[in-house]
Tab-separated table of C-alpha atoms in Angstrom:
chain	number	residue	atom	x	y	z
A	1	UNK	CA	94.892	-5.322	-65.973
A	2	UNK	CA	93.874	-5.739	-69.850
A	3	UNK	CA	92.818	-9.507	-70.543
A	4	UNK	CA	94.321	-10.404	-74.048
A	5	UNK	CA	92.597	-13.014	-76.541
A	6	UNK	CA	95.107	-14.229	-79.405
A	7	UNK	CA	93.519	-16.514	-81.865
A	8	UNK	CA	95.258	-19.084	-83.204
A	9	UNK	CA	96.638	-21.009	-79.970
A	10	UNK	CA	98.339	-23.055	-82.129
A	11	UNK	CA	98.677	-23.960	-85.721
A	12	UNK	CA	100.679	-26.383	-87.801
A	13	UNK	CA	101.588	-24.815	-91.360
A	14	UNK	CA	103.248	-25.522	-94.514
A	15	UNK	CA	106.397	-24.167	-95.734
A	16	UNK	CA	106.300	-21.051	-97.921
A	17	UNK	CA	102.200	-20.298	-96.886
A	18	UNK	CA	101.525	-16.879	-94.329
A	19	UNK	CA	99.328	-16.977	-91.398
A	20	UNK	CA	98.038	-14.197	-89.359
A	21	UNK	CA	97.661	-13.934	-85.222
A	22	UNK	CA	94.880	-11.832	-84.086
A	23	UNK	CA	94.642	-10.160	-80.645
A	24	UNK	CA	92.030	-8.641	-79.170
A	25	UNK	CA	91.862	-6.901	-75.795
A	26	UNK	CA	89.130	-6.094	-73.559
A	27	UNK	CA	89.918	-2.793	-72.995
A	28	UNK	CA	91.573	0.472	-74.906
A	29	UNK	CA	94.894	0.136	-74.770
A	30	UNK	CA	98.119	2.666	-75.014
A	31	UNK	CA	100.320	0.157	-76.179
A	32	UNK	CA	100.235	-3.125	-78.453
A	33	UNK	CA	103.739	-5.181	-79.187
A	34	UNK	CA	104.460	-8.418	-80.557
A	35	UNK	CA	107.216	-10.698	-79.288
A	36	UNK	CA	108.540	-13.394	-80.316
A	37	UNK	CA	109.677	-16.619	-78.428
A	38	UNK	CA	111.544	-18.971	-79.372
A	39	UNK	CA	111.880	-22.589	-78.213
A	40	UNK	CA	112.953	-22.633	-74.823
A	41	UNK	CA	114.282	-19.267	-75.357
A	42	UNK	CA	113.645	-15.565	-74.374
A	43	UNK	CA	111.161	-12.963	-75.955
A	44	UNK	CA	112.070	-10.834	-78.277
A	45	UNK	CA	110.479	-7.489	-79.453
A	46	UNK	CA	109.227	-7.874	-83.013
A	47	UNK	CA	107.739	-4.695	-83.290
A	48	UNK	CA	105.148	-1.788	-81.765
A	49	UNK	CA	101.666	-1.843	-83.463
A	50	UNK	CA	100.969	1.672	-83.785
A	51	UNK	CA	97.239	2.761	-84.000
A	52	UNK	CA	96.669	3.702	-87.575
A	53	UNK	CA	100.322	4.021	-88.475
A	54	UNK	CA	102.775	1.765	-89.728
A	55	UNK	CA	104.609	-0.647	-87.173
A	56	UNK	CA	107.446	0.123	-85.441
A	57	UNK	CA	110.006	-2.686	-86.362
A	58	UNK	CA	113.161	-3.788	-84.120
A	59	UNK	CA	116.355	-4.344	-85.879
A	60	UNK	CA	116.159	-7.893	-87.643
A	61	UNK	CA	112.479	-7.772	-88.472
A	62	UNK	CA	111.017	-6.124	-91.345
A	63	UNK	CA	107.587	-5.328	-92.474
A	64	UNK	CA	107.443	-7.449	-95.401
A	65	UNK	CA	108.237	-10.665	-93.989
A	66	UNK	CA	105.701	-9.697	-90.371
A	67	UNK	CA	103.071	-7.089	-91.696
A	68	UNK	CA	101.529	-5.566	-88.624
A	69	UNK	CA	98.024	-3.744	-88.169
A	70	UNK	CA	96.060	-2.343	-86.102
A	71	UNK	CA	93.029	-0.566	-86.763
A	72	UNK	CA	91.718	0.440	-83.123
A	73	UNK	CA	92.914	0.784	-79.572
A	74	UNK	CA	92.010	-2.731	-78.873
A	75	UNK	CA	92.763	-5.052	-81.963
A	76	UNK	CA	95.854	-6.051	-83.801
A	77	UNK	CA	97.084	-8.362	-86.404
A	78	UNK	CA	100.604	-9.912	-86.952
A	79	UNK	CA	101.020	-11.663	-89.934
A	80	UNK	CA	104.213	-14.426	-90.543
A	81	UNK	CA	104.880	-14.374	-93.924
A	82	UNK	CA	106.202	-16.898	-96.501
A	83	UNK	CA	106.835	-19.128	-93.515
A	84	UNK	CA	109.936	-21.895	-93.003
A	85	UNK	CA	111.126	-24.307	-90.039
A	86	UNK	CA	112.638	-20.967	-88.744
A	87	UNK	CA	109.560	-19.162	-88.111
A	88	UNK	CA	108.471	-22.043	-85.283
A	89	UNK	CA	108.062	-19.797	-82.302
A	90	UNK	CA	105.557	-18.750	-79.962
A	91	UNK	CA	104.204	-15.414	-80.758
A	92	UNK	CA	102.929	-13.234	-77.853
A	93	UNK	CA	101.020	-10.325	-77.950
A	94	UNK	CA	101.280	-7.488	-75.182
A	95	UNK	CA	99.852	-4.360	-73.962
A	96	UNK	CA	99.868	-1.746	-71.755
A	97	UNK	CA	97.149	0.078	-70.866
A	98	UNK	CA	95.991	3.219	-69.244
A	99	UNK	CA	94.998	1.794	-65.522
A	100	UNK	CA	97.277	-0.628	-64.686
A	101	UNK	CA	100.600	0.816	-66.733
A	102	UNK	CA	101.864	-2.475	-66.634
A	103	UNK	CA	103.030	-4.658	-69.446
A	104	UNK	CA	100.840	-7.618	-70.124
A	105	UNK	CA	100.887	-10.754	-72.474
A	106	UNK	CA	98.307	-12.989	-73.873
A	107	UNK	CA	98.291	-16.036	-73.785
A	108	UNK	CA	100.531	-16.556	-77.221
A	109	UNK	CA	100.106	-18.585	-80.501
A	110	UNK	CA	102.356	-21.259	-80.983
A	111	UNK	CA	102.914	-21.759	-84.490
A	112	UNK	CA	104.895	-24.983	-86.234
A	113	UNK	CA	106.188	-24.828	-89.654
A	114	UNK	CA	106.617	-28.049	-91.153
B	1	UNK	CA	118.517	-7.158	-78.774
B	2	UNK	CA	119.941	-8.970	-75.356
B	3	UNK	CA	120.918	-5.766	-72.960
B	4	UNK	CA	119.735	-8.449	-69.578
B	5	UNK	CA	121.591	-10.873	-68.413
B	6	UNK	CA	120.413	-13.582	-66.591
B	7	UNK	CA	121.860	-16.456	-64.609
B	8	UNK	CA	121.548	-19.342	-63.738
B	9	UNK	CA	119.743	-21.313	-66.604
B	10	UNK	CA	118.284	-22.974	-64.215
B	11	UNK	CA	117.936	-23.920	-60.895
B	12	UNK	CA	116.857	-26.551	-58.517
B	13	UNK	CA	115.895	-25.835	-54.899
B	14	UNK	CA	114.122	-27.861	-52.457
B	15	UNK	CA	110.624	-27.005	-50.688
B	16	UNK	CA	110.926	-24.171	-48.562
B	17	UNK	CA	114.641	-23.200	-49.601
B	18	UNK	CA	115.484	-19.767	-51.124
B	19	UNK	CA	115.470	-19.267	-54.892
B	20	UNK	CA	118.160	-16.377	-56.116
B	21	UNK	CA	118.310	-15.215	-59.714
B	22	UNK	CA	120.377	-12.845	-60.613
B	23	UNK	CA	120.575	-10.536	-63.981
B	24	UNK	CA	122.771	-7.572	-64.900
B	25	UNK	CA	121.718	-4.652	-67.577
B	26	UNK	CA	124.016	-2.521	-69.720
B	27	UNK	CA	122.394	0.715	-70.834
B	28	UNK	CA	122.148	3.254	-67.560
B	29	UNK	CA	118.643	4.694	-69.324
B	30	UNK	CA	116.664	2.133	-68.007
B	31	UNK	CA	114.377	2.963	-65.081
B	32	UNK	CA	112.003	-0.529	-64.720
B	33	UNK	CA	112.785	-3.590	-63.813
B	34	UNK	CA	110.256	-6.538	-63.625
B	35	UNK	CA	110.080	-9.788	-63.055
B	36	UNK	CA	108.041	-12.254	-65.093
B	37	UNK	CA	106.934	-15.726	-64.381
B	38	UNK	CA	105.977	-18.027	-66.963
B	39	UNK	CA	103.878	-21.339	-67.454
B	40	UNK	CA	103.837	-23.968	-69.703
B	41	UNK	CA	101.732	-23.024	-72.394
B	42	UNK	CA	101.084	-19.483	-70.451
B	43	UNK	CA	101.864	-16.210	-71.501
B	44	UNK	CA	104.641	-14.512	-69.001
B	45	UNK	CA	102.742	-12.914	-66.157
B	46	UNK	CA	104.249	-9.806	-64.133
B	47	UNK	CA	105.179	-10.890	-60.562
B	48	UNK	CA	107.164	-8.177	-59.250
B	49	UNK	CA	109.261	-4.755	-60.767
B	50	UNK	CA	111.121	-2.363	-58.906
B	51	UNK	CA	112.344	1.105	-59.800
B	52	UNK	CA	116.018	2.546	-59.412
B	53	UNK	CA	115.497	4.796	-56.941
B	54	UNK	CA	114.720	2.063	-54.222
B	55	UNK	CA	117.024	-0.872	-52.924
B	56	UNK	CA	114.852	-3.208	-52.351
B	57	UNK	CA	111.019	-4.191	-53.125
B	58	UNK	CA	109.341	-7.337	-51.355
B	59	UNK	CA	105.862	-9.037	-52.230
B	60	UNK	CA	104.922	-11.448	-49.472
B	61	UNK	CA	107.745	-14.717	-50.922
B	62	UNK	CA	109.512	-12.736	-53.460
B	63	UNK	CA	111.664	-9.804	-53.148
B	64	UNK	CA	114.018	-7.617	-55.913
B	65	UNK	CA	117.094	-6.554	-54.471
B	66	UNK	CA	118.393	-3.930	-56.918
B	67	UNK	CA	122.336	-2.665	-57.297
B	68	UNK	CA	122.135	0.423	-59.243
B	69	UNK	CA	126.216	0.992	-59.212
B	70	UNK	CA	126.740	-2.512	-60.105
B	71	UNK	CA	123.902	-2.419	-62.487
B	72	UNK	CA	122.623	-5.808	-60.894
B	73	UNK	CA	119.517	-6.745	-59.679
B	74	UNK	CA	118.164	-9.912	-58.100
B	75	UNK	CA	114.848	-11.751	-57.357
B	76	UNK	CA	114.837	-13.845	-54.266
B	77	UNK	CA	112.062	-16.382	-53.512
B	78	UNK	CA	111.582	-17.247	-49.766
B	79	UNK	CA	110.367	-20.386	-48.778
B	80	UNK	CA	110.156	-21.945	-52.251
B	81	UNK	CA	107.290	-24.382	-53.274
B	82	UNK	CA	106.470	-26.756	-55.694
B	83	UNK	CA	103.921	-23.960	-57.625
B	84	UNK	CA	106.665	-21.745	-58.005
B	85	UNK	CA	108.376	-23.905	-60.051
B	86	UNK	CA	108.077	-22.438	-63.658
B	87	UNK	CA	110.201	-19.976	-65.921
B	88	UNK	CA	111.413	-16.499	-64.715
B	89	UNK	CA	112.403	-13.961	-66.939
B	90	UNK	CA	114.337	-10.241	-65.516
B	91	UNK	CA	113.665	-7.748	-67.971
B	92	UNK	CA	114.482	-3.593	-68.176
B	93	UNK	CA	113.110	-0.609	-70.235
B	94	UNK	CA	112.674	2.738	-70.088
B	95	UNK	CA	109.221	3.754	-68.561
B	96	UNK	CA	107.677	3.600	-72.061
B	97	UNK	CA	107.859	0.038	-72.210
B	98	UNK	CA	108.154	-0.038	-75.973
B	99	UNK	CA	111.763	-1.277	-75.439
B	100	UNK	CA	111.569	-3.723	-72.910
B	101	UNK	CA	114.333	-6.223	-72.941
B	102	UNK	CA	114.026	-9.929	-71.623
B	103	UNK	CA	117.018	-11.486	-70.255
B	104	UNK	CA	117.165	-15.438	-70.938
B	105	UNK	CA	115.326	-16.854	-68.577
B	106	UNK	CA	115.859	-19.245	-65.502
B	107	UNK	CA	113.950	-22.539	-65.008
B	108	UNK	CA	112.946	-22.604	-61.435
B	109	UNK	CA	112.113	-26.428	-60.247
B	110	UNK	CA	111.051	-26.494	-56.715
B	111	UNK	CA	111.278	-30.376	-55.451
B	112	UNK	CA	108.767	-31.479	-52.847
């Protein structure tokens, strides 16, 4: 299956500043989406990262607070935007890709707002 | 979001005892059902999945029994160990996977 690189692992930021996760896979890809996961909690679907489209958001995320791209088959960017103590999570990117037709994660980027 | 259901929370089982976690799904559309485990500081990682039109699906110490009328299915570890303990997640989609839902999660400690 698709090995996934996200860049941060972790990062420790200031209230009201944006950051964005990178992910890179080593392969072409069908599918990129970015989860979020909450302390101790489950993951949740932020949104589909379409190839040279706008994101496909779930309901309760929107594109101006999580601005999404991704430019190729096997790189994406999720941006956290104006962050607060809220936005602490680990973010995880996925994939699925043409062999395997499996869902895989990275290894996520943990992400403190102080 | 939360269409899975999982239970327990967590669960405690001694070496080589069986581990049972259960989850439940709503919408009838769904045709996939995996399994995740997950460590510390690890991105989940696909263990086993199972599709509707089979009972039952088992990978050497884990096996998905799946209850299509009930709209249940279940992971059962034989012969638990100490590396198994770690988070499980249940999740369902359709085969598109762009709509795959998680279900809590169980933390799985396996004492020596």
């Amino acid at each position: 299956s698709a090995v996934i690189s996200q860049k941060p692992s972790r990062d420790i930021c200031q209230r009201g500043t944006s950051l964005t996760i990178q992910c890179q896979v080593d392969s072409q890809v069908t599918m990129m989406f970015w989860y979020r996961q909450q302390p101790g909690q489950s993951l949740t679907l932020i949104a589909t990262a379409n190839q040279g489209s706008e994101a496909t958001y779930e309901s309760g995320f929107v594109i101006d607070k999580f601005p999404i791209s991704r430019p190729n088959l096997t790189f994406s960017t999720l941006t956290v935007s104006n962050m607060s103590p809220e936005d602490s999570s680990i973010y995880l990117c996925s994939v699925t890709d043409f062999v395997a037709n499996v869902l895989t994660f990275g290894a996520g980027s943990r992400l403190t707002v102080l | 979001q939360q269409q899975v259901k999982q239970s327990p929370q967590s669960l405690i089982v001694q070496k080589g005892g069986i581990s049972i976690i259960n989850c439940a799904y709503e919408n009838t559309a769904f045709d996939y059902f995996p399994w995740y485990q997950q460590f510390p500081g690890k991105g989940p990682a696909l263990l086993i999945a199972i599709r509707p039109d089979v009972s039952e699906k088992k990978e050497g110490r884990f096996t998905i029994s799946f209850n299509k009328s009930a709209k249940q299915f279940s992971l059962h570890i034989m012969d638990s160990q100490p590396g198994d303990s770690a988070t499980y997640f249940c999740a369902a989609s359709k085969s598109t996977y762009n709509d795959m839902r998680f279900g809590a999660g169980t933390r799985l400690t396996v004492k020596p």
